[in-house]
Amino acid sequence: MGFMARTQMRGTKTRIAVAGAVAAVAATAWGVTVLADPGHDINRQNVSRQSDDPAKGGDGEPQAPGMPGGQVPDGIAHASESGGNAVNITVDDGPDPKWTPKVLEVLKRHEVKAVFCMIGPQAKDHPDLVKKVVADGHRLCDHTMDHNTGMDKKPLAYQQQQILDAKKLIEDAAGGGAKVEYYRAPGGAFTPESRALVAADGMRPLGWNIDTKDFSKPGVAAIVGAVKAEIGNGPTILFHDGGGDRTQSVEALDQVLDWLKEQGRPTGFPVVTGPSA
């Protein structure tokens, strides 16, 4: 069976699985958090209203309709599986042949695991790096095919193609049965429909709490300062290993990991299905 045929079959199955969830989720009221970042177009996340009821799924957010406990909720994840004061490191826009190995080296030196949010064609072009990410114990995240930050204004069929095609390319590049466990919308452009779609396909929508703004290359001190200033916002930190010269990102990541250790802040992975601590 050819790639397009497999994609179409998979898309049909996903549409069937998601149809009821999309209708229910779209009827729910969702808040919007706007993150100003003139240097990069990551500027918004649709965030579901918080709940203190752990029965409603991970991170205190409503589960995807029709999905029993223990499966992937469609609420945007921020909390860490490790609970407590653990921090999640996430790295976007790779893999990149120059910068991803440097980021991996820093993470290995600090004995820290991270989530790598990959662009589908980048993963296809650099399967060795995808395999290295997995071999080092990090997790994979779908960051679409084209990093279109206007995803939330596109038809569901377009979003589906962007998301599911990228997931396939990333998993094919990883090999060995590795799975993509998260989906991060470019620019935070989640929609209720896309969140329901990815949850039905086994991926947790992944947000962030701390935008380092490293993409705009503001200087190492500014990147590190952003983490220190925003650490009270929540546990998930956004860095980049793609999209241009990431010299500042690599150096800032090294310094941030030193600082987190000094603060007694362990690192972990964002929640996928479990409730937050």
Backbone as CSV, one residue per row, in Angstrom:
resi,resn,N_x,N_y,N_z,CA_x,CA_y,CA_z,C_x,C_y,C_z
1,MET,0.848,-1.208,0.000,0.000,0.000,0.000,0.874,1.246,0.000
2,GLY,0.591,2.213,-0.877,1.408,3.422,-0.966,1.198,4.349,0.209
3,PHE,2.087,5.341,0.309,2.036,6.302,1.440,0.708,7.038,1.478
4,MET,0.264,7.533,0.299,-0.964,8.317,0.281,-2.151,7.446,0.663
5,ALA,-2.162,6.179,0.162,-3.280,5.292,0.497,-3.331,5.020,1.980
6,ARG,-2.143,4.766,2.581,-2.097,4.524,4.020,-2.572,5.747,4.780
7,THR,-2.124,6.933,4.316,-2.519,8.179,4.992,-4.019,8.392,4.915
8,GLN,-4.597,8.105,3.703,-6.027,8.283,3.548,-6.808,7.319,4.427
9,MET,-6.340,6.042,4.487,-7.015,5.060,5.330,-6.952,5.468,6.791
10,ARG,-5.747,5.891,7.199,-5.576,6.310,8.582,-6.439,7.530,8.889
11,GLY,-6.486,8.473,7.922,-7.293,9.672,8.122,-8.766,9.329,8.269
12,THR,-9.233,8.347,7.467,-10.633,7.946,7.567,-10.946,7.366,8.930
13,LYS,-10.047,6.472,9.420,-10.259,5.880,10.736,-10.256,6.944,11.823
14,THR,-9.347,7.901,11.693,-9.267,8.952,12.713,-10.508,9.822,12.692
15,ARG,-11.003,10.144,11.480,-12.205,10.971,11.391,-13.387,10.286,12.055
16,ILE,-13.486,8.959,11.860,-14.584,8.223,12.481,-14.454,8.257,13.994
17,ALA,-13.230,8.034,14.484,-13.006,7.981,15.931,-13.223,9.331,16.585
18,VAL,-12.937,10.393,15.823,-12.950,11.729,16.414,-14.285,12.446,16.232
19,ALA,-15.097,11.993,15.306,-16.290,12.761,14.936,-17.129,13.165,16.143
20,GLY,-17.424,12.195,17.007,-18.223,12.516,18.178,-17.493,13.425,19.134
21,ALA,-16.183,13.184,19.304,-15.402,13.997,20.231,-15.327,15.437,19.765
22,VAL,-15.149,15.650,18.476,-15.038,17.010,17.955,-16.301,17.798,18.235
23,ALA,-17.440,17.177,18.002,-18.694,17.880,18.212,-18.862,18.273,19.671
24,ALA,-18.486,17.344,20.575,-18.647,17.630,21.998,-17.669,18.677,22.479
25,VAL,-16.424,18.561,22.009,-15.412,19.507,22.461,-15.698,20.893,21.942
26,ALA,-16.161,20.989,20.682,-16.426,22.299,20.089,-17.527,23.026,20.841
27,ALA,-18.377,22.272,21.536,-19.466,22.899,22.264,-19.039,23.409,23.629
28,THR,-17.779,23.132,24.001,-17.279,23.526,25.313,-16.670,24.920,25.237
29,ALA,-16.765,25.683,26.310,-16.174,27.028,26.326,-14.714,26.916,26.695
30,TRP,-13.864,27.520,25.901,-12.418,27.462,26.156,-11.881,28.878,26.288
31,GLY,-10.950,29.051,27.233,-10.289,30.338,27.389,-9.091,30.423,26.477
32,VAL,-8.533,31.611,26.308,-7.359,31.811,25.464,-6.335,32.622,26.227
33,THR,-5.091,32.128,26.231,-3.991,32.864,26.832,-3.125,33.411,25.719
34,VAL,-2.825,34.682,25.711,-2.011,35.296,24.664,-0.621,35.556,25.217
35,LEU,0.380,35.033,24.522,1.764,35.213,24.918,2.446,36.096,23.878
36,ALA,2.787,37.296,24.239,3.398,38.218,23.278,4.846,37.844,23.053
37,ASP,5.225,37.685,21.788,6.607,37.345,21.440,6.895,37.854,20.042
38,PRO,7.322,39.114,19.905,7.522,39.691,18.581,8.637,39.028,17.799
39,GLY,9.541,38.315,18.477,10.660,37.699,17.779,10.332,36.359,17.184
40,HIS,9.202,35.780,17.574,8.821,34.467,17.075,7.315,34.404,17.101
41,ASP,6.727,33.597,16.212,5.284,33.621,16.118,4.614,32.613,17.029
42,ILE,5.315,32.093,18.027,4.644,31.343,19.085,4.006,32.374,19.995
43,ASN,2.713,32.589,19.850,2.097,33.707,20.544,0.750,33.402,21.171
44,ARG,0.303,32.149,21.109,-0.978,31.877,21.730,-1.104,30.397,22.029
45,GLN,-1.857,30.111,23.054,-2.248,28.751,23.368,-3.706,28.783,23.801
46,ASN,-4.522,27.883,23.252,-5.882,27.714,23.752,-5.807,26.798,24.954
47,VAL,-6.178,27.305,26.096,-6.019,26.556,27.332,-7.380,26.262,27.925
48,SER,-7.657,25.010,28.227,-8.951,24.662,28.789,-9.060,25.147,30.218
49,ARG,-10.284,25.379,30.645,-10.505,25.822,32.009,-10.059,24.752,32.980
50,GLN,-9.389,25.172,34.033,-8.824,24.241,34.990,-9.904,23.680,35.907
51,SER,-9.685,22.461,36.384,-10.583,21.817,37.328,-9.757,21.144,38.393
52,ASP,-10.270,21.105,39.597,-9.569,20.442,40.681,-9.971,18.984,40.800
53,ASP,-10.812,18.499,39.897,-11.285,17.122,39.966,-10.331,16.201,39.227
54,PRO,-9.520,15.382,39.933,-8.554,14.525,39.249,-9.212,13.467,38.394
55,ALA,-10.490,13.193,38.617,-11.159,12.181,37.810,-11.356,12.628,36.384
56,LYS,-11.191,13.938,36.138,-11.409,14.453,34.786,-10.173,14.365,33.914
57,GLY,-9.102,13.767,34.413,-7.958,13.542,33.552,-6.742,14.320,33.982
58,GLY,-5.636,14.156,33.210,-4.361,14.753,33.552,-4.414,16.265,33.598
59,ASP,-3.599,16.836,34.471,-3.441,18.285,34.599,-4.722,18.973,35.007
60,GLY,-5.684,18.221,35.605,-6.911,18.827,36.070,-7.790,19.359,34.964
61,GLU,-7.647,18.809,33.723,-8.397,19.303,32.591,-9.377,18.254,32.104
62,PRO,-10.476,18.658,31.431,-11.459,17.690,30.950,-10.841,16.709,29.965
63,GLN,-11.288,15.459,30.009,-10.795,14.468,29.065,-11.509,14.606,27.731
64,ALA,-10.895,14.006,26.696,-11.572,13.945,25.409,-12.877,13.181,25.592
65,PRO,-13.974,13.725,25.106,-15.271,13.064,25.292,-15.255,11.634,24.774
66,GLY,-15.858,10.745,25.545,-15.965,9.356,25.121,-14.729,8.530,25.382
67,MET,-13.715,9.115,25.999,-12.480,8.370,26.258,-12.402,8.063,27.747
68,PRO,-12.438,6.794,28.127,-12.436,6.435,29.547,-11.121,6.784,30.219
69,GLY,-11.135,6.793,31.542,-9.933,7.129,32.306,-8.751,6.263,31.926
70,GLY,-7.555,6.853,31.952,-6.344,6.120,31.595,-5.935,6.312,30.154
71,GLN,-6.839,6.829,29.314,-6.478,7.122,27.939,-6.093,8.589,27.818
72,VAL,-5.715,8.999,26.616,-5.148,10.330,26.440,-6.238,11.401,26.453
73,PRO,-6.167,12.366,27.370,-7.132,13.469,27.377,-6.778,14.487,26.300
74,ASP,-7.740,15.342,25.964,-7.466,16.369,24.963,-7.111,17.704,25.596
75,GLY,-7.093,17.792,26.925,-6.675,19.020,27.578,-5.194,19.279,27.362
76,ILE,-4.825,20.537,27.195,-3.427,20.888,26.940,-2.587,20.619,28.185
77,ALA,-1.563,19.793,28.035,-0.734,19.375,29.170,0.315,20.423,29.502
78,HIS,0.490,20.667,30.784,1.578,21.486,31.295,2.303,20.784,32.433
79,ALA,1.579,20.043,33.252,2.135,19.446,34.465,3.182,18.388,34.143
80,SER,4.008,18.067,35.129,5.040,17.052,34.979,4.581,15.732,35.570
81,GLU,4.926,14.640,34.902,4.642,13.313,35.443,5.322,13.110,36.796
82,SER,6.446,13.776,37.003,7.201,13.605,38.241,6.576,14.350,39.411
83,GLY,5.624,15.247,39.127,4.932,15.963,40.176,5.846,16.894,40.955
84,GLY,5.379,17.295,42.117,6.170,18.163,42.978,6.613,19.417,42.267
85,ASN,7.910,19.724,42.384,8.447,20.925,41.744,9.269,20.594,40.507
86,ALA,8.969,19.460,39.884,9.694,19.041,38.682,9.405,19.973,37.514
87,VAL,10.373,20.085,36.626,10.322,20.963,35.460,10.423,20.116,34.200
88,ASN,9.689,20.506,33.144,9.753,19.820,31.854,10.543,20.663,30.850
89,ILE,11.542,20.064,30.212,12.288,20.738,29.148,11.719,20.283,27.807
90,THR,11.319,21.238,26.967,10.821,20.914,25.629,11.623,21.705,24.599
91,VAL,11.864,21.072,23.441,12.762,21.624,22.427,12.073,21.539,21.069
92,ASP,11.894,22.679,20.401,11.082,22.752,19.190,11.878,22.983,17.903
93,ASP,11.240,22.578,16.794,11.569,22.971,15.416,12.690,22.173,14.769
94,GLY,13.231,21.163,15.411,14.244,20.314,14.809,13.597,19.101,14.154
95,PRO,14.417,18.062,13.941,15.842,18.026,14.286,16.692,18.794,13.282
96,ASP,17.790,19.316,13.785,18.735,20.085,12.970,20.109,19.437,13.083
97,PRO,20.792,19.202,11.943,22.062,18.471,11.982,23.170,19.164,12.758
98,LYS,23.085,20.487,12.911,24.118,21.196,13.666,23.748,21.354,15.130
99,TRP,22.495,21.723,15.396,22.128,22.139,16.748,21.545,21.036,17.611
100,THR,20.834,20.091,17.013,20.273,19.008,17.824,21.363,18.205,18.535
101,PRO,22.470,17.846,17.870,23.521,17.130,18.603,24.088,17.930,19.768
102,LYS,24.171,19.256,19.611,24.694,20.089,20.702,23.720,20.114,21.877
103,VAL,22.422,20.200,21.564,21.416,20.164,22.627,21.455,18.806,23.333
104,LEU,21.567,17.741,22.563,21.642,16.402,23.158,22.859,16.265,24.058
105,GLU,23.960,16.864,23.651,25.178,16.806,24.463,24.976,17.503,25.807
106,VAL,24.333,18.677,25.781,24.068,19.408,27.027,23.143,18.595,27.930
107,LEU,22.094,18.050,27.364,21.149,17.259,28.148,21.829,16.032,28.763
108,LYS,22.671,15.382,27.981,23.357,14.198,28.488,24.300,14.551,29.627
109,ARG,25.001,15.653,29.498,25.936,16.079,30.541,25.222,16.354,31.853
110,HIS,24.005,16.870,31.760,23.233,17.182,32.960,22.322,16.025,33.386
111,GLU,22.342,14.943,32.620,21.489,13.777,32.887,20.001,14.180,32.938
112,VAL,19.605,14.937,31.944,18.239,15.457,31.851,17.579,14.911,30.581
113,LYS,16.311,14.539,30.699,15.529,14.102,29.553,14.594,15.230,29.116
114,ALA,14.277,15.250,27.825,13.459,16.328,27.269,12.471,15.769,26.250
115,VAL,11.544,16.618,25.832,10.627,16.308,24.743,11.055,17.118,23.523
116,PHE,11.244,16.442,22.393,11.643,17.099,21.152,10.440,17.177,20.220
117,CYS,9.987,18.402,19.956,8.842,18.654,19.081,9.358,18.877,17.665
118,MET,9.162,17.882,16.813,9.831,17.835,15.517,8.918,18.182,14.361
119,ILE,9.513,18.803,13.342,8.846,19.068,12.070,8.975,17.811,11.200
120,GLY,7.866,17.373,10.612,7.870,16.117,9.873,8.964,15.975,8.827
121,PRO,9.084,16.913,7.856,10.117,16.781,6.837,11.541,16.815,7.407
122,GLN,11.741,17.560,8.495,13.052,17.581,9.142,13.401,16.193,9.693
123,ALA,12.417,15.548,10.288,12.635,14.200,10.810,12.957,13.230,9.678
124,LYS,12.232,13.361,8.569,12.483,12.492,7.422,13.888,12.686,6.874
125,ASP,14.364,13.932,6.857,15.685,14.232,6.304,16.828,13.829,7.240
126,HIS,16.526,13.697,8.536,17.581,13.400,9.511,17.174,12.268,10.446
127,PRO,16.920,11.082,9.891,16.465,9.967,10.724,17.492,9.555,11.772
128,ASP,18.768,9.778,11.474,19.804,9.437,12.455,19.629,10.244,13.733
129,LEU,19.241,11.500,13.602,19.047,12.350,14.776,17.795,11.947,15.550
130,VAL,16.734,11.581,14.832,15.523,11.120,15.503,15.829,9.861,16.311
131,LYS,16.578,8.959,15.695,16.956,7.727,16.405,17.830,8.029,17.610
132,LYS,18.703,9.011,17.489,19.574,9.388,18.605,18.761,9.972,19.750
133,VAL,17.784,10.796,19.425,16.906,11.367,20.449,16.224,10.249,21.236
134,VAL,15.695,9.273,20.522,15.012,8.154,21.173,15.998,7.304,21.968
135,ALA,17.159,7.028,21.387,18.151,6.195,22.061,18.642,6.817,23.358
136,ASP,18.655,8.146,23.412,19.096,8.845,24.620,18.000,8.952,25.675
137,GLY,16.826,8.402,25.382,15.766,8.363,26.377,14.824,9.548,26.382
138,HIS,14.873,10.370,25.333,13.975,11.514,25.234,12.672,11.087,24.555
139,ARG,11.674,11.953,24.585,10.385,11.647,23.983,10.146,12.505,22.747
140,LEU,9.239,12.001,21.888,8.946,12.642,20.611,7.614,13.376,20.649
141,CYS,7.574,14.495,19.928,6.380,15.332,19.835,6.197,15.766,18.382
142,ASP,4.966,15.740,17.929,4.583,16.146,16.575,4.419,17.663,16.538
143,HIS,5.167,18.319,15.636,5.073,19.786,15.493,4.659,20.155,14.071
144,THR,3.943,19.251,13.409,3.338,19.387,12.079,4.354,19.298,10.942
145,MET,3.828,19.405,9.738,4.640,19.316,8.530,5.319,20.638,8.191
146,ASP,4.585,21.735,8.299,5.059,23.011,7.768,5.158,24.136,8.794
147,HIS,4.884,23.847,10.066,4.933,24.866,11.123,4.093,26.084,10.748
148,ASN,2.878,25.826,10.316,1.954,26.902,9.962,1.285,27.419,11.231
149,THR,1.621,28.644,11.626,1.069,29.200,12.858,-0.378,29.676,12.705
150,GLY,-0.908,29.556,11.482,-2.314,29.859,11.262,-3.174,28.609,11.236
151,MET,-2.687,27.522,11.849,-3.409,26.251,11.852,-4.834,26.394,12.351
152,ASP,-5.039,27.228,13.350,-6.368,27.357,13.946,-7.367,28.033,13.016
153,LYS,-6.899,28.578,11.912,-7.789,29.217,10.945,-7.985,28.349,9.699
154,LYS,-7.413,27.146,9.727,-7.495,26.234,8.589,-8.584,25.187,8.814
155,PRO,-9.108,24.609,7.716,-10.108,23.543,7.851,-9.523,22.342,8.603
156,LEU,-10.399,21.573,9.208,-9.948,20.406,9.958,-9.182,19.431,9.072
157,ALA,-9.596,19.285,7.809,-8.903,18.362,6.907,-7.444,18.771,6.730
158,TYR,-7.182,20.076,6.653,-5.803,20.559,6.532,-5.027,20.264,7.813
159,GLN,-5.636,20.548,8.957,-4.970,20.281,10.228,-4.648,18.795,10.362
160,GLN,-5.604,17.966,9.977,-5.417,16.516,10.062,-4.224,16.066,9.219
161,GLN,-4.145,16.581,7.991,-3.032,16.214,7.117,-1.703,16.656,7.705
162,GLN,-1.648,17.885,8.191,-0.422,18.423,8.769,0.039,17.609,9.982
163,ILE,-0.901,17.216,10.805,-0.578,16.520,12.051,-0.248,15.048,11.802
164,LEU,-1.138,14.336,11.108,-0.949,12.890,10.961,0.191,12.540,10.010
165,ASP,0.393,13.344,8.953,1.527,13.084,8.067,2.843,13.274,8.815
166,ALA,2.918,14.326,9.638,4.142,14.560,10.406,4.385,13.439,11.400
167,LYS,3.347,12.999,12.074,3.488,11.893,13.043,4.066,10.658,12.366
168,LYS,3.565,10.340,11.184,4.062,9.166,10.470,5.535,9.323,10.095
169,LEU,5.904,10.491,9.588,7.299,10.711,9.202,8.232,10.612,10.404
170,ILE,7.816,11.160,11.537,8.656,11.123,12.741,8.809,9.688,13.229
171,GLU,7.713,8.948,13.276,7.781,7.567,13.762,8.538,6.676,12.788
172,ASP,8.380,6.908,11.490,9.151,6.138,10.507,10.641,6.413,10.663
173,ALA,10.993,7.676,10.884,12.397,8.036,11.053,12.971,7.426,12.327
174,ALA,12.173,7.380,13.376,12.646,6.829,14.654,12.835,5.325,14.578
175,GLY,11.927,4.640,13.879,12.007,3.195,13.777,11.828,2.510,15.128
176,GLY,11.940,1.199,15.110,11.923,0.432,16.346,10.651,0.532,17.149
177,GLY,9.558,0.910,16.516,8.300,1.005,17.238,8.159,2.223,18.118
178,ALA,9.064,3.200,17.979,8.976,4.421,18.783,7.692,5.159,18.450
179,LYS,7.089,5.780,19.465,5.834,6.476,19.299,5.957,7.963,19.593
180,VAL,5.202,8.751,18.849,5.056,10.175,19.144,3.990,10.300,20.228
181,GLU,4.350,10.884,21.367,3.441,10.914,22.514,2.741,12.258,22.724
182,TYR,3.190,13.292,22.012,2.629,14.625,22.211,2.398,15.307,20.870
183,TYR,1.554,16.327,20.887,1.384,17.220,19.742,1.442,18.660,20.248
184,ARG,2.303,19.460,19.653,2.364,20.890,19.966,2.019,21.679,18.708
185,ALA,0.951,22.448,18.771,0.533,23.255,17.630,1.524,24.384,17.388
186,PRO,1.920,24.626,16.142,2.788,25.762,15.849,2.165,27.058,16.342
187,GLY,2.935,27.844,17.041,2.421,29.097,17.557,1.352,28.924,18.610
188,GLY,1.189,27.712,19.132,0.126,27.473,20.092,-1.255,27.507,19.477
189,ALA,-1.352,27.323,18.141,-2.623,27.453,17.429,-3.451,26.168,17.527
190,PHE,-3.781,25.791,18.753,-4.656,24.644,18.972,-6.098,25.022,18.636
191,THR,-6.881,24.027,18.257,-8.329,24.176,18.165,-8.951,23.017,18.929
192,PRO,-10.201,23.159,19.378,-10.855,22.019,20.020,-10.857,20.780,19.135
193,GLU,-11.051,20.989,17.824,-11.082,19.863,16.897,-9.722,19.188,16.783
194,SER,-8.656,19.975,16.675,-7.330,19.366,16.544,-6.925,18.657,17.824
195,ARG,-7.328,19.214,18.964,-7.000,18.564,20.230,-7.712,17.224,20.356
196,ALA,-8.981,17.188,19.946,-9.717,15.932,19.971,-9.108,14.924,19.008
197,LEU,-8.697,15.409,17.825,-8.103,14.537,16.819,-6.826,13.884,17.328
198,VAL,-5.920,14.690,17.903,-4.634,14.130,18.328,-4.799,13.217,19.534
199,ALA,-5.736,13.558,20.434,-5.975,12.690,21.586,-6.477,11.331,21.130
200,ALA,-7.366,11.322,20.133,-7.875,10.066,19.601,-6.779,9.257,18.930
201,ASP,-5.721,9.929,18.471,-4.601,9.250,17.824,-3.471,8.973,18.803
202,GLY,-3.721,9.149,20.107,-2.746,8.768,21.127,-1.723,9.811,21.486
203,MET,-1.944,11.087,21.093,-0.992,12.155,21.411,-1.629,13.158,22.364
204,ARG,-0.875,13.574,23.362,-1.377,14.583,24.295,-1.033,15.979,23.778
205,PRO,-2.014,16.867,23.655,-1.696,18.260,23.318,-0.746,18.843,24.365
206,LEU,0.328,19.453,23.914,1.395,19.908,24.814,1.568,21.420,24.734
207,GLY,1.414,22.072,25.859,1.613,23.510,25.928,2.960,23.868,26.526
208,TRP,3.062,25.085,27.009,4.262,25.535,27.709,3.860,26.614,28.702
209,ASN,4.666,26.826,29.696,4.433,27.875,30.696,5.481,28.974,30.636
210,ILE,6.682,28.605,30.190,7.800,29.550,30.182,8.333,29.650,28.757
211,ASP,8.132,30.801,28.129,8.645,31.041,26.782,9.983,31.767,26.917
212,THR,11.068,31.076,26.645,12.398,31.673,26.797,12.676,32.735,25.751
213,LYS,11.869,32.740,24.670,12.078,33.655,23.540,13.472,33.493,22.932
214,ASP,14.037,32.293,23.092,15.364,32.038,22.524,15.346,32.111,21.006
215,PHE,14.158,31.911,20.398,14.071,31.927,18.943,14.518,33.270,18.375
216,SER,14.261,34.345,19.106,14.599,35.684,18.621,16.027,36.090,18.964
217,LYS,16.775,35.186,19.577,18.198,35.429,19.920,18.387,36.736,20.703
218,PRO,17.765,36.845,21.871,17.876,38.074,22.660,19.148,38.166,23.475
219,GLY,19.970,37.113,23.442,21.166,37.035,24.272,20.996,35.964,25.336
220,VAL,22.108,35.320,25.681,22.058,34.217,26.640,21.488,34.683,27.977
221,ALA,21.945,35.835,28.456,21.489,36.335,29.754,19.983,36.560,29.764
222,ALA,19.440,37.073,28.656,18.001,37.327,28.580,17.204,36.023,28.576
223,ILE,17.723,35.021,27.898,17.042,33.720,27.854,17.009,33.089,29.244
224,VAL,18.158,33.088,29.904,18.232,32.535,31.256,17.363,33.358,32.204
225,GLY,17.405,34.681,32.045,16.601,35.559,32.887,15.115,35.308,32.738
226,ALA,14.675,34.976,31.521,13.255,34.699,31.296,12.813,33.477,32.093
227,VAL,13.663,32.459,32.124,13.321,31.254,32.893,13.216,31.591,34.376
228,LYS,14.181,32.330,34.884,14.169,32.672,36.305,12.958,33.537,36.657
229,ALA,12.603,34.440,35.757,11.483,35.346,36.029,10.134,34.649,35.925
230,GLU,10.032,33.638,35.062,8.743,33.014,34.776,8.576,31.640,35.407
231,ILE,9.549,31.193,36.201,9.511,29.829,36.734,8.260,29.594,37.578
232,GLY,7.694,30.670,38.119,6.471,30.533,38.895,5.232,30.308,38.052
233,ASN,5.341,30.443,36.737,4.180,30.285,35.856,3.764,28.834,35.683
234,GLY,4.708,27.920,35.891,4.430,26.505,35.679,5.672,25.778,35.219
235,PRO,5.593,24.459,35.035,6.799,23.648,34.891,7.370,23.462,33.491
236,THR,6.638,23.807,32.431,7.096,23.437,31.086,7.799,24.603,30.399
237,ILE,9.056,24.368,30.027,9.927,25.410,29.470,10.139,25.155,27.976
238,LEU,10.081,26.211,27.191,10.211,26.123,25.737,11.588,26.599,25.270
239,PHE,12.315,25.702,24.599,13.569,26.025,23.914,13.440,25.606,22.444
240,HIS,14.465,25.910,21.646,14.486,25.528,20.237,15.839,24.923,19.856
241,ASP,15.782,23.924,18.949,17.007,23.383,18.348,16.974,23.510,16.831
242,GLY,15.986,24.238,16.309,15.879,24.433,14.873,15.461,25.855,14.560
243,GLY,15.409,26.179,13.267,14.948,27.487,12.841,16.022,28.550,12.764
244,GLY,17.284,28.144,12.716,18.353,29.137,12.606,19.473,28.885,13.593
245,ASP,20.307,29.895,13.766,21.462,29.791,14.661,20.981,29.652,16.105
246,ARG,21.301,28.533,16.726,20.837,28.254,18.080,21.990,28.280,19.088
247,THR,23.037,29.033,18.786,24.176,29.157,19.703,23.717,29.620,21.075
248,GLN,22.890,30.670,21.104,22.419,31.197,22.379,21.528,30.193,23.099
249,SER,20.730,29.461,22.360,19.835,28.480,22.961,20.622,27.395,23.680
250,VAL,21.669,26.907,23.025,22.478,25.832,23.609,23.162,26.309,24.887
251,GLU,23.785,27.480,24.848,24.480,28.006,26.018,23.492,28.315,27.141
252,ALA,22.350,28.893,26.785,21.352,29.221,27.808,20.781,27.958,28.444
253,LEU,20.539,26.933,27.642,20.045,25.671,28.190,21.022,25.108,29.216
254,ASP,22.289,25.159,28.904,23.322,24.683,29.823,23.244,25.444,31.153
255,GLN,23.138,26.753,31.070,23.085,27.572,32.285,21.772,27.360,33.049
256,VAL,20.675,27.217,32.334,19.386,26.994,32.981,19.394,25.675,33.750
257,LEU,19.964,24.642,33.155,20.000,23.344,33.830,20.885,23.394,35.077
258,ASP,21.973,24.168,35.006,22.790,24.386,36.209,21.962,25.081,37.288
259,TRP,21.226,26.113,36.906,20.430,26.883,37.861,19.309,26.045,38.475
260,LEU,18.640,25.250,37.638,17.575,24.392,38.153,18.113,23.415,39.194
261,LYS,19.301,22.884,38.953,19.908,21.969,39.916,20.202,22.692,41.225
262,GLU,20.708,23.908,41.121,20.985,24.707,42.324,19.707,24.980,43.112
263,GLN,18.589,25.127,42.389,17.305,25.415,43.030,16.616,24.159,43.553
264,GLY,17.238,23.006,43.322,16.613,21.757,43.744,15.402,21.378,42.924
265,ARG,15.391,21.794,41.640,14.268,21.502,40.750,14.631,20.339,39.828
266,PRO,14.080,19.158,40.061,14.337,18.028,39.157,13.618,18.235,37.829
267,THR,13.934,17.402,36.859,13.271,17.472,35.561,12.500,16.183,35.312
268,GLY,11.473,16.285,34.485,10.663,15.126,34.142,10.026,15.311,32.793
269,PHE,9.042,14.478,32.493,8.292,14.591,31.240,6.902,15.150,31.522
270,PRO,6.316,15.876,30.569,4.929,16.310,30.741,3.983,15.116,30.832
271,VAL,2.859,15.331,31.513,1.876,14.257,31.633,1.340,13.872,30.266
272,VAL,1.063,12.587,30.102,0.378,12.106,28.908,-1.042,11.709,29.276
273,THR,-1.182,10.782,30.211,-2.523,10.334,30.630,-2.766,10.526,32.113
274,GLY,-1.714,10.538,32.928,-1.897,10.535,34.368,-2.286,11.895,34.905
275,PRO,-2.934,11.899,36.079,-3.286,13.166,36.718,-2.058,13.883,37.228
276,SER,-2.123,15.201,37.312,-0.999,15.970,37.829,-0.953,15.842,39.348
277,ALA,0.232,16.082,39.906,0.387,15.995,41.359,-0.006,17.310,41.989
